[in-house]
Short mmCIF file of C-alpha atoms in Angstrom, two decimals:
data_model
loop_
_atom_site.label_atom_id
_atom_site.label_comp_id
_atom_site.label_asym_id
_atom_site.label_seq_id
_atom_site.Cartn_x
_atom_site.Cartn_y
_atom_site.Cartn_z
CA UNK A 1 7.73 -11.47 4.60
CA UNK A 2 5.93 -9.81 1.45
CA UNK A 3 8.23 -7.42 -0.19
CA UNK A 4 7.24 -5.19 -3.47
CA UNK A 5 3.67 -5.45 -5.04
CA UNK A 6 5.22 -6.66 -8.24
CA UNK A 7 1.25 -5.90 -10.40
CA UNK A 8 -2.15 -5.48 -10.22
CA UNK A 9 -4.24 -8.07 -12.14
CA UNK A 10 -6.75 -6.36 -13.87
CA UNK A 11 -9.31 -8.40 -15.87
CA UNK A 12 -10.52 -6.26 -19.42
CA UNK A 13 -13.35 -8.03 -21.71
CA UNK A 14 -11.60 -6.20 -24.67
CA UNK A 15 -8.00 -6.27 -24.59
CA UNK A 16 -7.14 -3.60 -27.22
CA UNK A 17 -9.80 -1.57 -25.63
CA UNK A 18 -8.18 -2.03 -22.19
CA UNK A 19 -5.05 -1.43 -23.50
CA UNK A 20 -5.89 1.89 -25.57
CA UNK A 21 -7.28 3.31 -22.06
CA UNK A 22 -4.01 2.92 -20.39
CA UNK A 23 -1.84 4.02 -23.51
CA UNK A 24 -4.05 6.85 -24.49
CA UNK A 25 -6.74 8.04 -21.76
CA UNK A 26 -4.14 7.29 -19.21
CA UNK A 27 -1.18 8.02 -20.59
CA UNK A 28 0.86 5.27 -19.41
CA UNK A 29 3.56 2.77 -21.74
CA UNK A 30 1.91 -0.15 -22.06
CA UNK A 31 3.37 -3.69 -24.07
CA UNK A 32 1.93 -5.40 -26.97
CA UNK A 33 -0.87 -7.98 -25.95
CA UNK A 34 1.40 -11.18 -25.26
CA UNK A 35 -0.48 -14.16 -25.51
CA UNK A 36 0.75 -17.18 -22.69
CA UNK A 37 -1.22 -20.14 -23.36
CA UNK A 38 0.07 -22.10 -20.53
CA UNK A 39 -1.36 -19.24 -18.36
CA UNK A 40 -4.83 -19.46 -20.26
CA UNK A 41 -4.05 -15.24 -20.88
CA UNK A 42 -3.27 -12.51 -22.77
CA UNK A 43 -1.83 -10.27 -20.72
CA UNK A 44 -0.59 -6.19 -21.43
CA UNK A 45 2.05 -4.83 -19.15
CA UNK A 46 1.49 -1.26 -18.14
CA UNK A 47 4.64 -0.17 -16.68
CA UNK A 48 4.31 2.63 -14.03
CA UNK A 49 7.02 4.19 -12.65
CA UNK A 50 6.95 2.10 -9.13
CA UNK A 51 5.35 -1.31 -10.14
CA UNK A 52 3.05 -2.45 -13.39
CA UNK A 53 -0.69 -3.39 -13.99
CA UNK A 54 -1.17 -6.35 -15.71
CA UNK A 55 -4.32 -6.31 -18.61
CA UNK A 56 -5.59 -9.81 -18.18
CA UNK A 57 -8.02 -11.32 -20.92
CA UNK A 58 -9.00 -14.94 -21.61
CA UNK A 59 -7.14 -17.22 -23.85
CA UNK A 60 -8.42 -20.71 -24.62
CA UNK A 61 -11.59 -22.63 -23.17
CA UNK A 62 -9.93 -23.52 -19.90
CA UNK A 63 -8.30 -20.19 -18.79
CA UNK A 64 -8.78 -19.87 -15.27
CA UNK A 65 -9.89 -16.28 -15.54
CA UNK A 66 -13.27 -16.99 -17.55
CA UNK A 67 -15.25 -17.59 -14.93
CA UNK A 68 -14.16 -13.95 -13.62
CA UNK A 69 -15.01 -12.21 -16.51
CA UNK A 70 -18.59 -14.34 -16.64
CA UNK A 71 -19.11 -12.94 -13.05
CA UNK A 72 -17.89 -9.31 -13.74
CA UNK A 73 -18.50 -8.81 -17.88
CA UNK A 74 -17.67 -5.52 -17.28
CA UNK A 75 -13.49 -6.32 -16.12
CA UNK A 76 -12.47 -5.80 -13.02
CA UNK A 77 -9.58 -5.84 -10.74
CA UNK A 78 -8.78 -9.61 -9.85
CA UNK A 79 -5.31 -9.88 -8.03
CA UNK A 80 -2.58 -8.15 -6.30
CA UNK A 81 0.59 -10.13 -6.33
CA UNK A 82 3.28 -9.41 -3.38
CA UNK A 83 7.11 -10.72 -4.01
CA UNK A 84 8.72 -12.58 -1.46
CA UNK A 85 12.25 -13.96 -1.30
CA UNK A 86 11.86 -17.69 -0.33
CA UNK A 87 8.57 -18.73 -1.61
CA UNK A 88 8.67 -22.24 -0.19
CA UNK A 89 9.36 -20.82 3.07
CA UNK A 90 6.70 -18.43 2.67
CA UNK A 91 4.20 -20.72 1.78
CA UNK A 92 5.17 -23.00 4.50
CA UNK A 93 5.05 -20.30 6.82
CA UNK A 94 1.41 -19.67 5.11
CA UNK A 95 0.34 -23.32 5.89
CA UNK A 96 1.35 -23.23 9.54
CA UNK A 97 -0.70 -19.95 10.19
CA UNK A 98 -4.07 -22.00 8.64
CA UNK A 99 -4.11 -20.23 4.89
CA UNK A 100 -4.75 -21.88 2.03
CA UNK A 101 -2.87 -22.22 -1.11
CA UNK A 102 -4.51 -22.64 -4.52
CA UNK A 103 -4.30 -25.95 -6.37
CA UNK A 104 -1.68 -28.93 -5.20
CA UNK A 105 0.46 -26.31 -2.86
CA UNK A 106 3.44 -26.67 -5.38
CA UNK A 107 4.89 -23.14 -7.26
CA UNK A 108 4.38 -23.01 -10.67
CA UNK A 109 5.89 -21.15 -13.18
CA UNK A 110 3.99 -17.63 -13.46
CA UNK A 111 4.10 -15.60 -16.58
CA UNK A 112 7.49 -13.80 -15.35
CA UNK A 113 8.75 -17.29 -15.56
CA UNK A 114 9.35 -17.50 -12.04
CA UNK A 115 7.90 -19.48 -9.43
CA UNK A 116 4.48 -18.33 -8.21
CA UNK A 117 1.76 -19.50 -5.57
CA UNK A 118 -1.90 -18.25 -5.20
CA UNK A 119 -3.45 -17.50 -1.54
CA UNK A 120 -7.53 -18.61 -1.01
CA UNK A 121 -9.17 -15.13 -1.77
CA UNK A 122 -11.29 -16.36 2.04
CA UNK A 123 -8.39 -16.35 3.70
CA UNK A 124 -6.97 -12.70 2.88
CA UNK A 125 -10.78 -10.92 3.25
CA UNK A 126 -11.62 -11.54 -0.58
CA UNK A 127 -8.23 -11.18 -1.98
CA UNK A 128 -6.78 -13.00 -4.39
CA UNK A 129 -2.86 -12.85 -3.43
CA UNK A 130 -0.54 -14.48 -5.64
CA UNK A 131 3.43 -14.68 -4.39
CA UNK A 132 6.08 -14.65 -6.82
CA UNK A 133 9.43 -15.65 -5.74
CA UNK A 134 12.28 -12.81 -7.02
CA UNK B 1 0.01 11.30 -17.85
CA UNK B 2 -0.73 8.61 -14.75
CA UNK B 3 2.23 8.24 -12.56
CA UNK B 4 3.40 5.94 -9.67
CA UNK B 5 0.73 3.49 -8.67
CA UNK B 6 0.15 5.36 -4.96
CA UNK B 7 -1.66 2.45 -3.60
CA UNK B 8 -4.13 0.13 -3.81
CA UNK B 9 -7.70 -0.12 -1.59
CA UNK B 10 -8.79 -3.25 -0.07
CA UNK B 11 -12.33 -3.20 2.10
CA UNK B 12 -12.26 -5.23 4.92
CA UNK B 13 -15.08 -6.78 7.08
CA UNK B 14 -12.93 -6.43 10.09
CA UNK B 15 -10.13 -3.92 10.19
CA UNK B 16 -8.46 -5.89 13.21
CA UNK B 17 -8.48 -9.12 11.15
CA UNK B 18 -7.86 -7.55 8.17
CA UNK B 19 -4.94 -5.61 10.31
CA UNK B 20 -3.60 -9.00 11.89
CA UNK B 21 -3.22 -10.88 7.90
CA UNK B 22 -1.42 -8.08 6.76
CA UNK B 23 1.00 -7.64 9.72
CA UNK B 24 1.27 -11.21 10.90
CA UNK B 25 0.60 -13.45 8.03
CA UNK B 26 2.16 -11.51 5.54
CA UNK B 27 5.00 -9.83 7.39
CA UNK B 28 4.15 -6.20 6.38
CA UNK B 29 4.62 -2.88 8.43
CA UNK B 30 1.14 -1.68 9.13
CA UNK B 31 -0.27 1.50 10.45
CA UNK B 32 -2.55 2.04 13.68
CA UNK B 33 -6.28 2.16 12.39
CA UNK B 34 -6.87 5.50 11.66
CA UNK B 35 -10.89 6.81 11.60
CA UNK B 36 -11.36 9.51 8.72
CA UNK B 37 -14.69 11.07 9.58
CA UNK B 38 -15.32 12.98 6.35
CA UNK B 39 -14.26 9.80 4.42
CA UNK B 40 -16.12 7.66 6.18
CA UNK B 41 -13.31 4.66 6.60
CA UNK B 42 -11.50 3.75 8.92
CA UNK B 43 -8.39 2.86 7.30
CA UNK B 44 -4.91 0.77 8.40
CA UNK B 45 -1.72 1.87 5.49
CA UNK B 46 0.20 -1.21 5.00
CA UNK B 47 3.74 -0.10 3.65
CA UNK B 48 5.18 -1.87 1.17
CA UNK B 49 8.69 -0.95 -0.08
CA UNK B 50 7.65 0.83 -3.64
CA UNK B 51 3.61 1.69 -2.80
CA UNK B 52 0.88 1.17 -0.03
CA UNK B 53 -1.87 -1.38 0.54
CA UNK B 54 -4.68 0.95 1.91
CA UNK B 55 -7.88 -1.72 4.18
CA UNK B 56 -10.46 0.22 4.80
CA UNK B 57 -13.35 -0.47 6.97
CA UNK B 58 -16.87 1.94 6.65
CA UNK B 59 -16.49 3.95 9.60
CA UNK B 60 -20.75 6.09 9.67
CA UNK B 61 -23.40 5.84 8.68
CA UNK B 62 -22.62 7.47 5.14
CA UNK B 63 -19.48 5.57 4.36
CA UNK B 64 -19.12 5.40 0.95
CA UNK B 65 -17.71 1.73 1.17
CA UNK B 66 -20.63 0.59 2.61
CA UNK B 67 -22.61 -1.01 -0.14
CA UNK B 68 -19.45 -2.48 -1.14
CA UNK B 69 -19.42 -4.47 1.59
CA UNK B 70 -23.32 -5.09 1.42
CA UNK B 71 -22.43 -6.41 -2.04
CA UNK B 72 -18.78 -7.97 -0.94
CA UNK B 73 -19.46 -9.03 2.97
CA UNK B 74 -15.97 -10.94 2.63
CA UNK B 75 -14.53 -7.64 1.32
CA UNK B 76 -12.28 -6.85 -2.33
CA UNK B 77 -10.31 -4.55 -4.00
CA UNK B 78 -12.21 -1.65 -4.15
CA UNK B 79 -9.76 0.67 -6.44
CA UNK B 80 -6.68 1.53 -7.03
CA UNK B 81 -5.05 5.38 -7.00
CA UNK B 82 -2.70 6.82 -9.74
CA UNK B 83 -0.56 9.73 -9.00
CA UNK B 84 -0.69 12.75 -11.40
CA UNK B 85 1.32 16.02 -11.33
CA UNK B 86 -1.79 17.91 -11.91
CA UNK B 87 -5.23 16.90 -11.18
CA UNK B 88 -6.80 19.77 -12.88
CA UNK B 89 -4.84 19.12 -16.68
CA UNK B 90 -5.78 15.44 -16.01
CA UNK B 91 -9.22 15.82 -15.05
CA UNK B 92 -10.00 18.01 -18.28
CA UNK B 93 -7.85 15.55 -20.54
CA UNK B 94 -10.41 12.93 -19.31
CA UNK B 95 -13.00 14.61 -19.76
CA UNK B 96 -12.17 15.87 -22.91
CA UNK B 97 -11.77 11.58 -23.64
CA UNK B 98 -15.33 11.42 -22.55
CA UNK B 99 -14.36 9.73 -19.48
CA UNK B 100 -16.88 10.26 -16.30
CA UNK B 101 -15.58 11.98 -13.07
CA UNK B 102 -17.60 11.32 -9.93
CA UNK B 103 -19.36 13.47 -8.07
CA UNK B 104 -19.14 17.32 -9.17
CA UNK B 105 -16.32 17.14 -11.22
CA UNK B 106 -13.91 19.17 -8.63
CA UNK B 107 -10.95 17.71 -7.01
CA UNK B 108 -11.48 17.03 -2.83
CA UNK B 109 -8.68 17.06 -0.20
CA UNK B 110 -8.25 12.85 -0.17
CA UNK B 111 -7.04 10.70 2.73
CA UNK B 112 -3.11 11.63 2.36
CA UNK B 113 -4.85 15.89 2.92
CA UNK B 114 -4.12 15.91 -0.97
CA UNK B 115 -6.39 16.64 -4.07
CA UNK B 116 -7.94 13.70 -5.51
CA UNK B 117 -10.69 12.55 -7.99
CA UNK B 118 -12.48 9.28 -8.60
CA UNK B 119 -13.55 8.26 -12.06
CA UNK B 120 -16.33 5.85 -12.91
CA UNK B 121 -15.58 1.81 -12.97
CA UNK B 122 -17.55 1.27 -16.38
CA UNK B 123 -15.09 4.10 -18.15
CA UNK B 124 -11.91 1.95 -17.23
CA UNK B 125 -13.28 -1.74 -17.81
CA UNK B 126 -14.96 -2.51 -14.24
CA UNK B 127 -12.14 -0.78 -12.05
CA UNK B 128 -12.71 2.09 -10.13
CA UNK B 129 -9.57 4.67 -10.36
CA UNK B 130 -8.53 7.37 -8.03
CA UNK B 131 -6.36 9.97 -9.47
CA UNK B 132 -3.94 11.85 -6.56
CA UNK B 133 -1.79 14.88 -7.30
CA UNK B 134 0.92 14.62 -5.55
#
């Protein structure tokens, strides 16, 4: 069912600090900070050869990732995200086999502007999965 | 510098369930476990078409993985592995950033029989970072 890991979610408490490690420690091409308020983020793309890390900081009082970077000031990794083809079927294939989706089961728009799910992190052995449809 | 993204590590509380998710939940092709003595995992690859998902599992009594389990007994992400053309140039570029290497500083043979480094979590924002040559 899954296909490519489309990114890594990484959370960063400083995103120009995050993002100078990539660019310049690491050597990789990295975007500028792009802020999507519907997503409660600023996000940095680090594009890699085979699939990119996402640079996640908070944006707003009710991003979802606060809590995150409350539990982990220091950043840390927070989600993979797997493409699939069909998502509905995918998550309906999910629901049968006893996962969990985040939230009201419906996709949302992610910050690719395509549809998107997240997967309980206690159902994939403390993984936070998100699907994006491609 | 940092190349293709050569996989990311997921510990698992249970390599069979972790194992099962991955090849029956989520449709992926996954590996027989395979026990790495002087690792200390057991690990299961999970191929994905453009990089690997790697679940490990602390296999001894030295497993490095093990206190990340004490402190995640659901399991995580534990890192994620960048591929580099030369570990050596990279290692001293990092260095020369001020950036901390693990252990003694020299490259081991890793889990793919190739050299590899780790570099401390609070140099890159909370994430733990393997560096292969490949």
């Amino acid at each position: 069912m899954i296909g490519k890991l489309n990114h890594v979610a990484i959370v960063v408490p400083d995103i120009e600090a995050g993002t100078a490690t990539y660019r310049d420690t690491l050597g990789a091409a990295v975007s500028d900070p792009i802020d999507l308020p519907d997503h409660g983020v600023t996000t940095v793309f680090v594009t890699l050869p085979n699939t990119k890390i996402e640079l996640l900081h908070p944006l707003g009082a009710e991003s979802p990732i606060a809590k995150f970077l409350e539990k982990n000031p220091g950043g840390g990794i927070h989600h993979v995200c797997y493409e699939v083809e069909d998502i509905l079927a995918a998550r309906d294939k999910l629901k049968a086999d006893g996962m969990r989706v985040l939230g009201d089961g419906e996709p949302r728009t992610g910050a690719h502007g395509k549809p998107v799910l997240f997967l309980h992190p206690k159902d994939f052995h403390g993984t936070l999965v998100e699907l994006e449809q491609v």
